[in-house]
mmCIF file of C-alpha atoms (C1' of nucleotides) in Angstrom:
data_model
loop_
_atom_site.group_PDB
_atom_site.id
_atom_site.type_symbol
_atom_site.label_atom_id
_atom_site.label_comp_id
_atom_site.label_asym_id
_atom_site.label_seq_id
_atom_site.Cartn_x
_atom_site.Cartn_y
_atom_site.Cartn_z
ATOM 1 C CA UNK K 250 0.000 0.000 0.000
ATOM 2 C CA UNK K 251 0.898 3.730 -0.362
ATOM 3 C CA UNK K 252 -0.743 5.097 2.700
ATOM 4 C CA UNK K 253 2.092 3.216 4.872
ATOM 5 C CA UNK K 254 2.617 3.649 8.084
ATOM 6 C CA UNK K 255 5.869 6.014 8.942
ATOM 7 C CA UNK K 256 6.791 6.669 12.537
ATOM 8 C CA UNK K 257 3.285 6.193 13.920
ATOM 9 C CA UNK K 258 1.979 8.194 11.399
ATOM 10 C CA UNK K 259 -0.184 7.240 7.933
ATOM 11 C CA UNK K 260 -1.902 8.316 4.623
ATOM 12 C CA UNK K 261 0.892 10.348 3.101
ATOM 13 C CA UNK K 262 -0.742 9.602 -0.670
ATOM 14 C CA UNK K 263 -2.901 7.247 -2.770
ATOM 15 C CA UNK K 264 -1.687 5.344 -5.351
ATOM 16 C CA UNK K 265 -4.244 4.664 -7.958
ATOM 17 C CA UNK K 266 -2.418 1.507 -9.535
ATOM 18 C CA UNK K 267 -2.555 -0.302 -6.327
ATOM 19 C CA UNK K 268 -5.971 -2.473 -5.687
ATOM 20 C CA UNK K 269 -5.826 -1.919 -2.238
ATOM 21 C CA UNK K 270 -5.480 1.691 -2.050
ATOM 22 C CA UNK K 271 -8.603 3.804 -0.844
ATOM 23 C CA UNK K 272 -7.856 6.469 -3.695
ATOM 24 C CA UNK K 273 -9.622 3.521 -6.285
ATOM 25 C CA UNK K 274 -12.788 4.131 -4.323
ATOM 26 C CA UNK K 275 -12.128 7.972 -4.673
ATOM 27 C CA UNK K 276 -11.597 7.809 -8.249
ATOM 28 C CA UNK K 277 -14.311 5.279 -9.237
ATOM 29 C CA UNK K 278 -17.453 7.801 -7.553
ATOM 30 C CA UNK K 279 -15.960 11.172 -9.566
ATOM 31 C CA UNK K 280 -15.271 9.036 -12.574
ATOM 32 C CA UNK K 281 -18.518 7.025 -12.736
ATOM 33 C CA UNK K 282 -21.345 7.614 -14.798
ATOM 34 C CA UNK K 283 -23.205 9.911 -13.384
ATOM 35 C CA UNK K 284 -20.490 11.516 -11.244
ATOM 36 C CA UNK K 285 -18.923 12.931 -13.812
ATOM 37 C CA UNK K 286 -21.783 14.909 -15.010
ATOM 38 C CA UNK K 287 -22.535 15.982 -11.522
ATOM 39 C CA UNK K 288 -19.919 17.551 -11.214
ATOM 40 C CA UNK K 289 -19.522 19.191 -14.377
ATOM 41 C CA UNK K 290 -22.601 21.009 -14.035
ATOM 42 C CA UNK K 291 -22.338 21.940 -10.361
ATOM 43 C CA UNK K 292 -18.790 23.135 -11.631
ATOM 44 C CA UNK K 293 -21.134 25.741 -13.817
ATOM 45 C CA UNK K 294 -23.700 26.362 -11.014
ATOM 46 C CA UNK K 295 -25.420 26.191 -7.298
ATOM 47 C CA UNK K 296 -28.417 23.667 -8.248
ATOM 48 C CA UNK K 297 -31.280 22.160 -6.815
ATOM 49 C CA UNK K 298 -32.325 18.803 -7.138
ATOM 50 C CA UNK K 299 -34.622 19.129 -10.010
ATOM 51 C CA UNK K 300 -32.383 21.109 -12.035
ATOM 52 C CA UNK K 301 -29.921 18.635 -12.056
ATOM 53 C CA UNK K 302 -32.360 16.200 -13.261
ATOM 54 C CA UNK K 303 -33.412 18.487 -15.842
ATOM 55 C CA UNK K 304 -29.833 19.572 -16.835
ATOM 56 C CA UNK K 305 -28.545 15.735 -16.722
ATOM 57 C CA UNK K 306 -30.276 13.984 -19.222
ATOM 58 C CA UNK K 307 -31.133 10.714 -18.788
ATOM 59 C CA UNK K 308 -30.033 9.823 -15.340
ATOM 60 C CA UNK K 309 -33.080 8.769 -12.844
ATOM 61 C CA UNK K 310 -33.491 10.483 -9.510
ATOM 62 C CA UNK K 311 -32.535 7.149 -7.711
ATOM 63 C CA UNK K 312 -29.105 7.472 -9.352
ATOM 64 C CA UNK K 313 -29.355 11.434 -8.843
ATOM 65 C CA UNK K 314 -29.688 10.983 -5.009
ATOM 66 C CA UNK K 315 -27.340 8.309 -4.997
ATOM 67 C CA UNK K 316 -24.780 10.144 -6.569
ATOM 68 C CA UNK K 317 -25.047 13.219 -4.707
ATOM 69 C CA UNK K 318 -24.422 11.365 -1.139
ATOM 70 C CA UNK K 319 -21.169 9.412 -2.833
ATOM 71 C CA UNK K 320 -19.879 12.726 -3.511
ATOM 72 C CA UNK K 321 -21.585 14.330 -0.327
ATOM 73 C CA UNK K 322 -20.098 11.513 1.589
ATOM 74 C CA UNK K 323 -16.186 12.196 0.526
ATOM 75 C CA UNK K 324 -16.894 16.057 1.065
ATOM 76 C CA UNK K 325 -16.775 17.167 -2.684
ATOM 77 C CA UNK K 326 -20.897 18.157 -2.701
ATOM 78 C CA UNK K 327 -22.603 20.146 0.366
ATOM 79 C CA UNK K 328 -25.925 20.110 0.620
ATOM 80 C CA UNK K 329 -28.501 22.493 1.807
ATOM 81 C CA UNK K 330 -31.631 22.540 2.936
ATOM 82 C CA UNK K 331 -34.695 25.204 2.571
ATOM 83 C CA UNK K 332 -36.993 24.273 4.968
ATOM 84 C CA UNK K 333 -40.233 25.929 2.844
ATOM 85 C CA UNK K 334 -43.752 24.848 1.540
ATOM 86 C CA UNK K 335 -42.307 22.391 -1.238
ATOM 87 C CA UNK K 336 -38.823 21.367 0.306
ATOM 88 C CA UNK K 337 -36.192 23.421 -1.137
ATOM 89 C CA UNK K 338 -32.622 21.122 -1.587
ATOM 90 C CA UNK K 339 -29.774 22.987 -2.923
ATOM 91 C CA UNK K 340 -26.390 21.263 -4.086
ATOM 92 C CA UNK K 341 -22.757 23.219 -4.380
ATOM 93 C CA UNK K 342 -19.378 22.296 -4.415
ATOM 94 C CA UNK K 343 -17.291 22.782 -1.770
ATOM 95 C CA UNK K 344 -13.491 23.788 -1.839
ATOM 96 C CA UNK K 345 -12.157 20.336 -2.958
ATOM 97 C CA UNK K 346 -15.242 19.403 -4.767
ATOM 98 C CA UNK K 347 -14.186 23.162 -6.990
ATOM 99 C CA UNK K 348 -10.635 21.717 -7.382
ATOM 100 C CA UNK K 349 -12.217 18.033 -8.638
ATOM 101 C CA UNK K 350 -14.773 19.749 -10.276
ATOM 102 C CA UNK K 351 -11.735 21.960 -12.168
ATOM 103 C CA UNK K 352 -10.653 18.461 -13.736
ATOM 104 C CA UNK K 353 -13.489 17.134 -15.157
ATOM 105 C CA UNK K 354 -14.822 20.139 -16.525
ATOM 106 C CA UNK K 355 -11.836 20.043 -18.557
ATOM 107 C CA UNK K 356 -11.798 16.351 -19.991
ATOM 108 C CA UNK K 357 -15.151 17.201 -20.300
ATOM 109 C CA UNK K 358 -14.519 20.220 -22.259
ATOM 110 C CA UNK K 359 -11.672 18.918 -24.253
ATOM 111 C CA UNK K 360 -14.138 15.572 -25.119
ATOM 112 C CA UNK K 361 -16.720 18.126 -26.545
ATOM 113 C CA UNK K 362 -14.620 20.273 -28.244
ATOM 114 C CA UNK K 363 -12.572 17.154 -29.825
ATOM 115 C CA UNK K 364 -15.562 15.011 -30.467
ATOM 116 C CA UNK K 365 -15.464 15.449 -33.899
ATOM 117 C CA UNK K 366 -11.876 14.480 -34.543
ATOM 118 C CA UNK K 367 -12.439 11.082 -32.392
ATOM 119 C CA UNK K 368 -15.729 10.320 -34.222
ATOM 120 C CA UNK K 369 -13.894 10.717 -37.561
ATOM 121 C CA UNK K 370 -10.887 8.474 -36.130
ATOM 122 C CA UNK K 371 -13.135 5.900 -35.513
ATOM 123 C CA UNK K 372 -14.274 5.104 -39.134
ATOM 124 C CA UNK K 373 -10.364 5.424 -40.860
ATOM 125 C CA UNK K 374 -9.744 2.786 -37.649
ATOM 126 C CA UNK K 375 -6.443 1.030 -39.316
ATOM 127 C CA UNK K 376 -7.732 -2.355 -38.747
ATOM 128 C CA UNK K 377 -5.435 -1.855 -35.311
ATOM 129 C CA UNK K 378 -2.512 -3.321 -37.281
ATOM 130 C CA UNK K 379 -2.117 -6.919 -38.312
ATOM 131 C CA UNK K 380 -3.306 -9.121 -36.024
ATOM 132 C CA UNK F 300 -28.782 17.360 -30.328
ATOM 133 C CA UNK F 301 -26.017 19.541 -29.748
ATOM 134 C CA UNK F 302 -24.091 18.132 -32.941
ATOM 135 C CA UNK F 303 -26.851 20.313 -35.348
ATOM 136 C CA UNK F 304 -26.750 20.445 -38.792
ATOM 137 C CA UNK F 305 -26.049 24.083 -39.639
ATOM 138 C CA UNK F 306 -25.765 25.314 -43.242
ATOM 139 C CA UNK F 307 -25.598 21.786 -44.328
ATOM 140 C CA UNK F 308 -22.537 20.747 -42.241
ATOM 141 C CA UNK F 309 -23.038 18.774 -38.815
ATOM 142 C CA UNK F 310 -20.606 17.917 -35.832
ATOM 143 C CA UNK F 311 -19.661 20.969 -34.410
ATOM 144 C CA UNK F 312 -18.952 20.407 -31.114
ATOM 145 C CA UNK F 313 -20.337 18.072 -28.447
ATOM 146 C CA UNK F 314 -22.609 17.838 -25.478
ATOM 147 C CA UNK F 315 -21.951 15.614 -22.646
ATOM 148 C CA UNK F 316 -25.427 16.865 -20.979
ATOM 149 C CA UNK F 317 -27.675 15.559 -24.244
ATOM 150 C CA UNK F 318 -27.791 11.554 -23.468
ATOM 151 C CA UNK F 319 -28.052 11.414 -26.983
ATOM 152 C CA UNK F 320 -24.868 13.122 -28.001
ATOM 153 C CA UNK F 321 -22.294 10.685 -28.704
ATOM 154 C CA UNK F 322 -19.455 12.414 -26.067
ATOM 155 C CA UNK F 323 -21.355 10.269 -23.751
ATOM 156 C CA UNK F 324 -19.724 7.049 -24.858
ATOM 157 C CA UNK F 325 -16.298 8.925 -25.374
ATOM 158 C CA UNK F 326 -16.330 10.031 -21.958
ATOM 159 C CA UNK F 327 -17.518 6.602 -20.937
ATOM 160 C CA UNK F 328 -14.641 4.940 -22.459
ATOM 161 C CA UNK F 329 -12.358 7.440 -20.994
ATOM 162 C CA UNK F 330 -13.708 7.713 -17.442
ATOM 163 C CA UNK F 331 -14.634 3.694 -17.398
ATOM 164 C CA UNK F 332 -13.240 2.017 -13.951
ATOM 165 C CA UNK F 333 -10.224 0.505 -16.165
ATOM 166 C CA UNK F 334 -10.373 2.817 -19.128
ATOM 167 C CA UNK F 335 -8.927 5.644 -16.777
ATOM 168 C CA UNK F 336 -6.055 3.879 -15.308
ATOM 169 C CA UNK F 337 -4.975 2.341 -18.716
ATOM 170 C CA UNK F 338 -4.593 6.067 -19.800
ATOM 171 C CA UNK F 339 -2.614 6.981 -16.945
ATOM 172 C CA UNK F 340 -0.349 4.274 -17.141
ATOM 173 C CA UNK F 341 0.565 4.968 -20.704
ATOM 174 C CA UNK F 342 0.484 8.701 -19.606
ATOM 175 C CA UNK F 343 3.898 7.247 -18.119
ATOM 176 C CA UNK F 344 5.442 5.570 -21.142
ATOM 177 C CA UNK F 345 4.568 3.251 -23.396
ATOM 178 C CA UNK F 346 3.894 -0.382 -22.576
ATOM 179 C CA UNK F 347 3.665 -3.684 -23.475
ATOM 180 C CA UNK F 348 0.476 -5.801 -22.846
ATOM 181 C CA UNK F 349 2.228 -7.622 -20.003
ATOM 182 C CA UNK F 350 3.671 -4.352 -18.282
ATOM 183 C CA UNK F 351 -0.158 -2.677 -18.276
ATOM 184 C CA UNK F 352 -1.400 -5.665 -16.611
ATOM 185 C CA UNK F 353 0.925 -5.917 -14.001
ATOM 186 C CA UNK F 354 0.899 -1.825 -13.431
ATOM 187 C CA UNK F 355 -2.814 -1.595 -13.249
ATOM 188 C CA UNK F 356 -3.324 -3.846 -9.730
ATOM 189 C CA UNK F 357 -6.537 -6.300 -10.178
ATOM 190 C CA UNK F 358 -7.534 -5.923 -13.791
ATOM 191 C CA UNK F 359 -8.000 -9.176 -15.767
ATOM 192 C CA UNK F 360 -6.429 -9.931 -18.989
ATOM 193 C CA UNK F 361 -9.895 -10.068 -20.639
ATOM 194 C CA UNK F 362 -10.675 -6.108 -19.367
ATOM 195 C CA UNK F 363 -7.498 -5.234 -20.269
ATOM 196 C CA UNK F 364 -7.932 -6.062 -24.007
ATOM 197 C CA UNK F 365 -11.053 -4.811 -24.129
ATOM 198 C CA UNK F 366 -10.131 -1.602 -22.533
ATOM 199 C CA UNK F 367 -7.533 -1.095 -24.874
ATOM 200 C CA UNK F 368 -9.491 -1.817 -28.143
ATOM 201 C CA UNK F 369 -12.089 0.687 -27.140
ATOM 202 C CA UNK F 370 -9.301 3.445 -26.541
ATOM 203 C CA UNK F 371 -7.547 2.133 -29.676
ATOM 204 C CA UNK F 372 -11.358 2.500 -31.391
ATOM 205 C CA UNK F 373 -11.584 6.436 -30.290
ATOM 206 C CA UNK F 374 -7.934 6.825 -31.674
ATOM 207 C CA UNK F 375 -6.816 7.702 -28.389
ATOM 208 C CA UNK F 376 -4.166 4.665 -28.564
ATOM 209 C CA UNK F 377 -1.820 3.089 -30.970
ATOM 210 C CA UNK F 378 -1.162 -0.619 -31.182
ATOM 211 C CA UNK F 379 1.885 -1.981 -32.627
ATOM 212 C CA UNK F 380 3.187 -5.482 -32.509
ATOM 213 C CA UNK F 381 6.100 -7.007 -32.988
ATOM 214 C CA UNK F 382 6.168 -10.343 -34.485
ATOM 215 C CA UNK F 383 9.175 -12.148 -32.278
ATOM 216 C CA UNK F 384 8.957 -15.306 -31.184
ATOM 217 C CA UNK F 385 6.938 -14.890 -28.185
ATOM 218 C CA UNK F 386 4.369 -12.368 -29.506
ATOM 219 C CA UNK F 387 5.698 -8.751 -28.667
ATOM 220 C CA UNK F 388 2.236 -6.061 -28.230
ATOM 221 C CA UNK F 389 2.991 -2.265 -27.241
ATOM 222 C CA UNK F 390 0.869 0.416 -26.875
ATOM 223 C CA UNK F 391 1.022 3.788 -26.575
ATOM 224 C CA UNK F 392 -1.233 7.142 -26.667
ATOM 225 C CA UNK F 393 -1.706 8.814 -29.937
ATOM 226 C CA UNK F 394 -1.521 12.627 -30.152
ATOM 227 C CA UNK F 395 -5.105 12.817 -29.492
ATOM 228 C CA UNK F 396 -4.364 10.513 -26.280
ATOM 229 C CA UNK F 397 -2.235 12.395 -24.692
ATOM 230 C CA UNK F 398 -3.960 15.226 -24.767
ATOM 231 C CA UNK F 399 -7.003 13.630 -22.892
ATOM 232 C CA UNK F 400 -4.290 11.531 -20.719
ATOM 233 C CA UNK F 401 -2.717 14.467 -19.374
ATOM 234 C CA UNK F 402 -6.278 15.590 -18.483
ATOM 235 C CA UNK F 403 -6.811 12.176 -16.307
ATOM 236 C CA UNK F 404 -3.442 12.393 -14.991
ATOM 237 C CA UNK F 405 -4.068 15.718 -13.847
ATOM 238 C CA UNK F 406 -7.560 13.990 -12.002
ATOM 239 C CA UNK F 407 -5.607 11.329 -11.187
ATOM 240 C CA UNK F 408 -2.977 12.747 -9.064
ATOM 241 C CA UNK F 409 -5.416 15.277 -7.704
ATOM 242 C CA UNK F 410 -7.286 12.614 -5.765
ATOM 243 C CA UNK F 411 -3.602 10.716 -5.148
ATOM 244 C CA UNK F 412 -2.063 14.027 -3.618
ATOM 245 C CA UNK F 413 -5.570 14.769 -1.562
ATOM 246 C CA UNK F 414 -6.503 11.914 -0.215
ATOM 247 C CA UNK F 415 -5.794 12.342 3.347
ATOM 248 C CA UNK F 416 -8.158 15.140 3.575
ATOM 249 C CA UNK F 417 -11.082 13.123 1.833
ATOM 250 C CA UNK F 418 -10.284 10.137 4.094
ATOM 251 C CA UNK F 419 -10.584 12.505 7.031
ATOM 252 C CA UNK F 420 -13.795 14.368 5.721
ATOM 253 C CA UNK F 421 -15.746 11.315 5.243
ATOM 254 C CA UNK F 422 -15.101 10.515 8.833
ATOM 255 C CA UNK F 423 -16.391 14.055 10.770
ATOM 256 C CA UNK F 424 -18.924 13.992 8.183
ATOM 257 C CA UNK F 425 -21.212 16.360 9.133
ATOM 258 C CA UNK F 426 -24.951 13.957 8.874
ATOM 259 C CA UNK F 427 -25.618 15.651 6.095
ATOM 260 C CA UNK F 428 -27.673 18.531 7.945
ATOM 261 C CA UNK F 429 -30.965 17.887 8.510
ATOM 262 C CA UNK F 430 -33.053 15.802 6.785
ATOM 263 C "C1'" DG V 238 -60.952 17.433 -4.301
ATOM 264 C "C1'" DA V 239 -57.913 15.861 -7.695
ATOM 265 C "C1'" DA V 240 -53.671 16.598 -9.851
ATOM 266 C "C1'" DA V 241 -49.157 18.164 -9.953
ATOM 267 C "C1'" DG V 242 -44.629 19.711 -8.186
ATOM 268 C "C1'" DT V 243 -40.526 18.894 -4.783
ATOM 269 C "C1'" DA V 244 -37.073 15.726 -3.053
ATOM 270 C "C1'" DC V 245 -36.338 11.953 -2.100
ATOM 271 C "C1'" DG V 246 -36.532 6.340 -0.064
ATOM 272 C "C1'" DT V 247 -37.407 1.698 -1.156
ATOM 273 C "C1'" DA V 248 -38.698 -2.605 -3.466
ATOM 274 C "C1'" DC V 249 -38.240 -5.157 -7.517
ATOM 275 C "C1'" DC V 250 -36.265 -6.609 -11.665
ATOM 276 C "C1'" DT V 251 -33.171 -6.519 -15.748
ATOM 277 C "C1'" DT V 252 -28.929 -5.796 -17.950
ATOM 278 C "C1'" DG V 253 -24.305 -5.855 -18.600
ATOM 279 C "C1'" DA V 254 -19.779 -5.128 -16.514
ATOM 280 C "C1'" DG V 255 -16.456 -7.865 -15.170
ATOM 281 C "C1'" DG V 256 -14.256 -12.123 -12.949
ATOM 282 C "C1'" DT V 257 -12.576 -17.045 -13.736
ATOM 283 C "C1'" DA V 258 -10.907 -20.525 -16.401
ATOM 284 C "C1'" DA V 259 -9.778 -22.931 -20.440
ATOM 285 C "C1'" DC V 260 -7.764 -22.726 -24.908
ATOM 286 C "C1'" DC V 261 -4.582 -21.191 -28.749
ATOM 287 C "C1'" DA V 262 -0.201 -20.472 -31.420
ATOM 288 C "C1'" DA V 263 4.704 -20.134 -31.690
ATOM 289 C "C1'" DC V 264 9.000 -20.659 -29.791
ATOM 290 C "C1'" DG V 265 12.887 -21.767 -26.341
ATOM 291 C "C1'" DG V 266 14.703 -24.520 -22.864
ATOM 292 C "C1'" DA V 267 15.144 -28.670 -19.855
ATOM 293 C "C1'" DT Z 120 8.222 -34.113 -25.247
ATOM 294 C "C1'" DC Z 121 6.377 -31.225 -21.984
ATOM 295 C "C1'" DC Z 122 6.474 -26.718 -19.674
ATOM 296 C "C1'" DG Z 123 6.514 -21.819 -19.560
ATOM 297 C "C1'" DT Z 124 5.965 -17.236 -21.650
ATOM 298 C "C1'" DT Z 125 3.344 -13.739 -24.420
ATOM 299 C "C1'" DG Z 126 -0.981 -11.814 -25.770
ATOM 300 C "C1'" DG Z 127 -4.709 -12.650 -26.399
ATOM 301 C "C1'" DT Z 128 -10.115 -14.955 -27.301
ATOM 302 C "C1'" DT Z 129 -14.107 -17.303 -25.817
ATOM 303 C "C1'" DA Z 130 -17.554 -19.438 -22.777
ATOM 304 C "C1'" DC Z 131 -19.707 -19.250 -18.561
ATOM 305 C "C1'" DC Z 132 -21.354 -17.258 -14.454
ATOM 306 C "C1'" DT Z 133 -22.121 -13.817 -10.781
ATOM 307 C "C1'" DC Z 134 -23.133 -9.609 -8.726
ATOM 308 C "C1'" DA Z 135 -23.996 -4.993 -8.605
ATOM 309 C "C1'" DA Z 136 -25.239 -0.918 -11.318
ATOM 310 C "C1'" DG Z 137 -29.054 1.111 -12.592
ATOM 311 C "C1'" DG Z 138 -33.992 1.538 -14.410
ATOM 312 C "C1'" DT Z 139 -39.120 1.483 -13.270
ATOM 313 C "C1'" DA Z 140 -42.575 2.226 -10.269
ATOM 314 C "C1'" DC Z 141 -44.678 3.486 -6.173
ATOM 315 C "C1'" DG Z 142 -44.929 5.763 -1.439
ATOM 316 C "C1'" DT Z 143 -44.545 10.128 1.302
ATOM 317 C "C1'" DA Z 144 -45.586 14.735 3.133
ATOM 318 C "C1'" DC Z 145 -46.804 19.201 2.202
ATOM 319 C "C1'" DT Z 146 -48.639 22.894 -0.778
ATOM 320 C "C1'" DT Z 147 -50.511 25.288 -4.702
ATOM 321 C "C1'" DT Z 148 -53.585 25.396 -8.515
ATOM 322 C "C1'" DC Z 149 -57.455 24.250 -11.389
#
DNA sequence: GAAAGTACGTACCTTGAGGTAACCAACGGA
DNA sequence: TCCGTTGGTTACCTCAAGGTACGTACTTTC
C-alpha cells in the first residue's frame, strides 16, 4: 500500500495503480457515470435537485440521489436545505469538490470540443494493425 | 442534439449533458473504472500488454484487451506489434491521447495528492444537515 | 378534491460489466 | 516431449449498477 505507516503516522498519498489503495474508491465515484456529469454542471452552477435532473439527461433520480451522497459523503458536494412549503434542496461544491470539479470540466470540455476528430478516427480505424 | 446540422454541415462540437450526443460514450470509455487507469499508465510511457497488466493492480487480462481496443477505437491509442517469437504487443497514446491523458493524470494525481483530507472528511462527516 | 410539483426512499427486476478458467499459437529450454 | 511465456479470445457465471414504479408529506392550482 501507499498510505504506509511512517513513525506512527499514515496516509501520506494514494496510489491509484494499487488495488488496495482507498484512492480507487475515490476515483471510481468522480469518474462514474453519473459523477462525472454531476460535477460538471455543479462546476457551472449552485443547483437544486430538479435542475440537475433536468440539466442531466437521462439519469433517474434514484441514481441522482445516490450520486449526490457518494460525492456528499467524501466532502466534494454540500448540501442544503430550505426548509419551505415544497422542500427546497440545494447542491454546491465545496473547496475540494471546486478543485475536482476543475478536472473534469476540462476532460469534459476537451471531449466536446474534440468530439469530432475522435468520431472521424473511428471510421479510418487502421484495422489496429495486423493481427 | 447539440451536434446540429447548420448550413448543411453537422458535428460541431459536443454535449456531454444531451444523453443522446455521442461524447457520452467517449467520456464513458475514458472515465470507465479501467479505461482511466490504462490512460494513466501509458500517460507514463509506453507499454507492453504484459507491463499494463501488471501496473494496473486487479484488472483481468480479458478487461485489459477490451479496454484497450475501445481506446484504440476512439484513436486515443496506438497498437503496434512485434512479431518475435513470443508475440511482442505495445501500446502507446496517440496525439489525441495524450492530450485527454494528461487531463486524467491531472484527475488522477489530484485525488492521489488529496486523499488524506477526503479520508478525514468522510469521517467528521457532518450527517448531512438535517433531513 | 384531484392533480401536480418537490425531493427523495425503497422494493423489484433486468442488464451488462467484469471475474474465472480454459484454450490457442509459436518458440525456447530442460 | 512437456512446460513456460506472451498476448490474447471465448464461454460461462455472478453480482452490482441502474432503471421502473410506487410511497410520502406538504402545498398550490385548477
Amino acid at each position: 500500500m501507499s498510505t504506509e505507516v511512517s513513525s506512527g503516522l499514515q496516509a501520506l498519498e494514494g496510489d491509484v495503480f494499487d488495488i488496495n489503495c482507498p484512492s480507487r474508491g475515490v476515483l471510481e465515484h468522480v469518474t462514474s457515470r453519473w459523477g462525472v456529469l454531476v460535477l460538471a454542471a455543479l462546476g457551472e452552477r449552485e443547483m437544486r435537485f430538479g435542475e440537475l435532473h433536468r440539466r442531466i439527461g437521462g439519469v433517474s433520480q434514484k441514481m441522482l440521489a445516490q450520486t449526490l451522497r457518494a460525492l456528499a459523503t467524501d466532502g466534494f458536494v454540500d448540501r442544503t436545505v430550505i426548509p419551505a412549503a415544497p422542500p427546497q434542496v440545494s447542491y454546491r461544491l465545496t473547496e475540494t469538490g471546486d478543485q475536482v470539479a476543475a478536472h473534469v470540466v476540462g476532460l469534459v470540455g476537451w471531449i466536446e470540443r474534440h468530439l469530432p476528430e475522435i468520431l472521424a478516427a473511428r471510421d479510418v480505424e487502421p484495422a489496429t494493425a495486423a493481427g
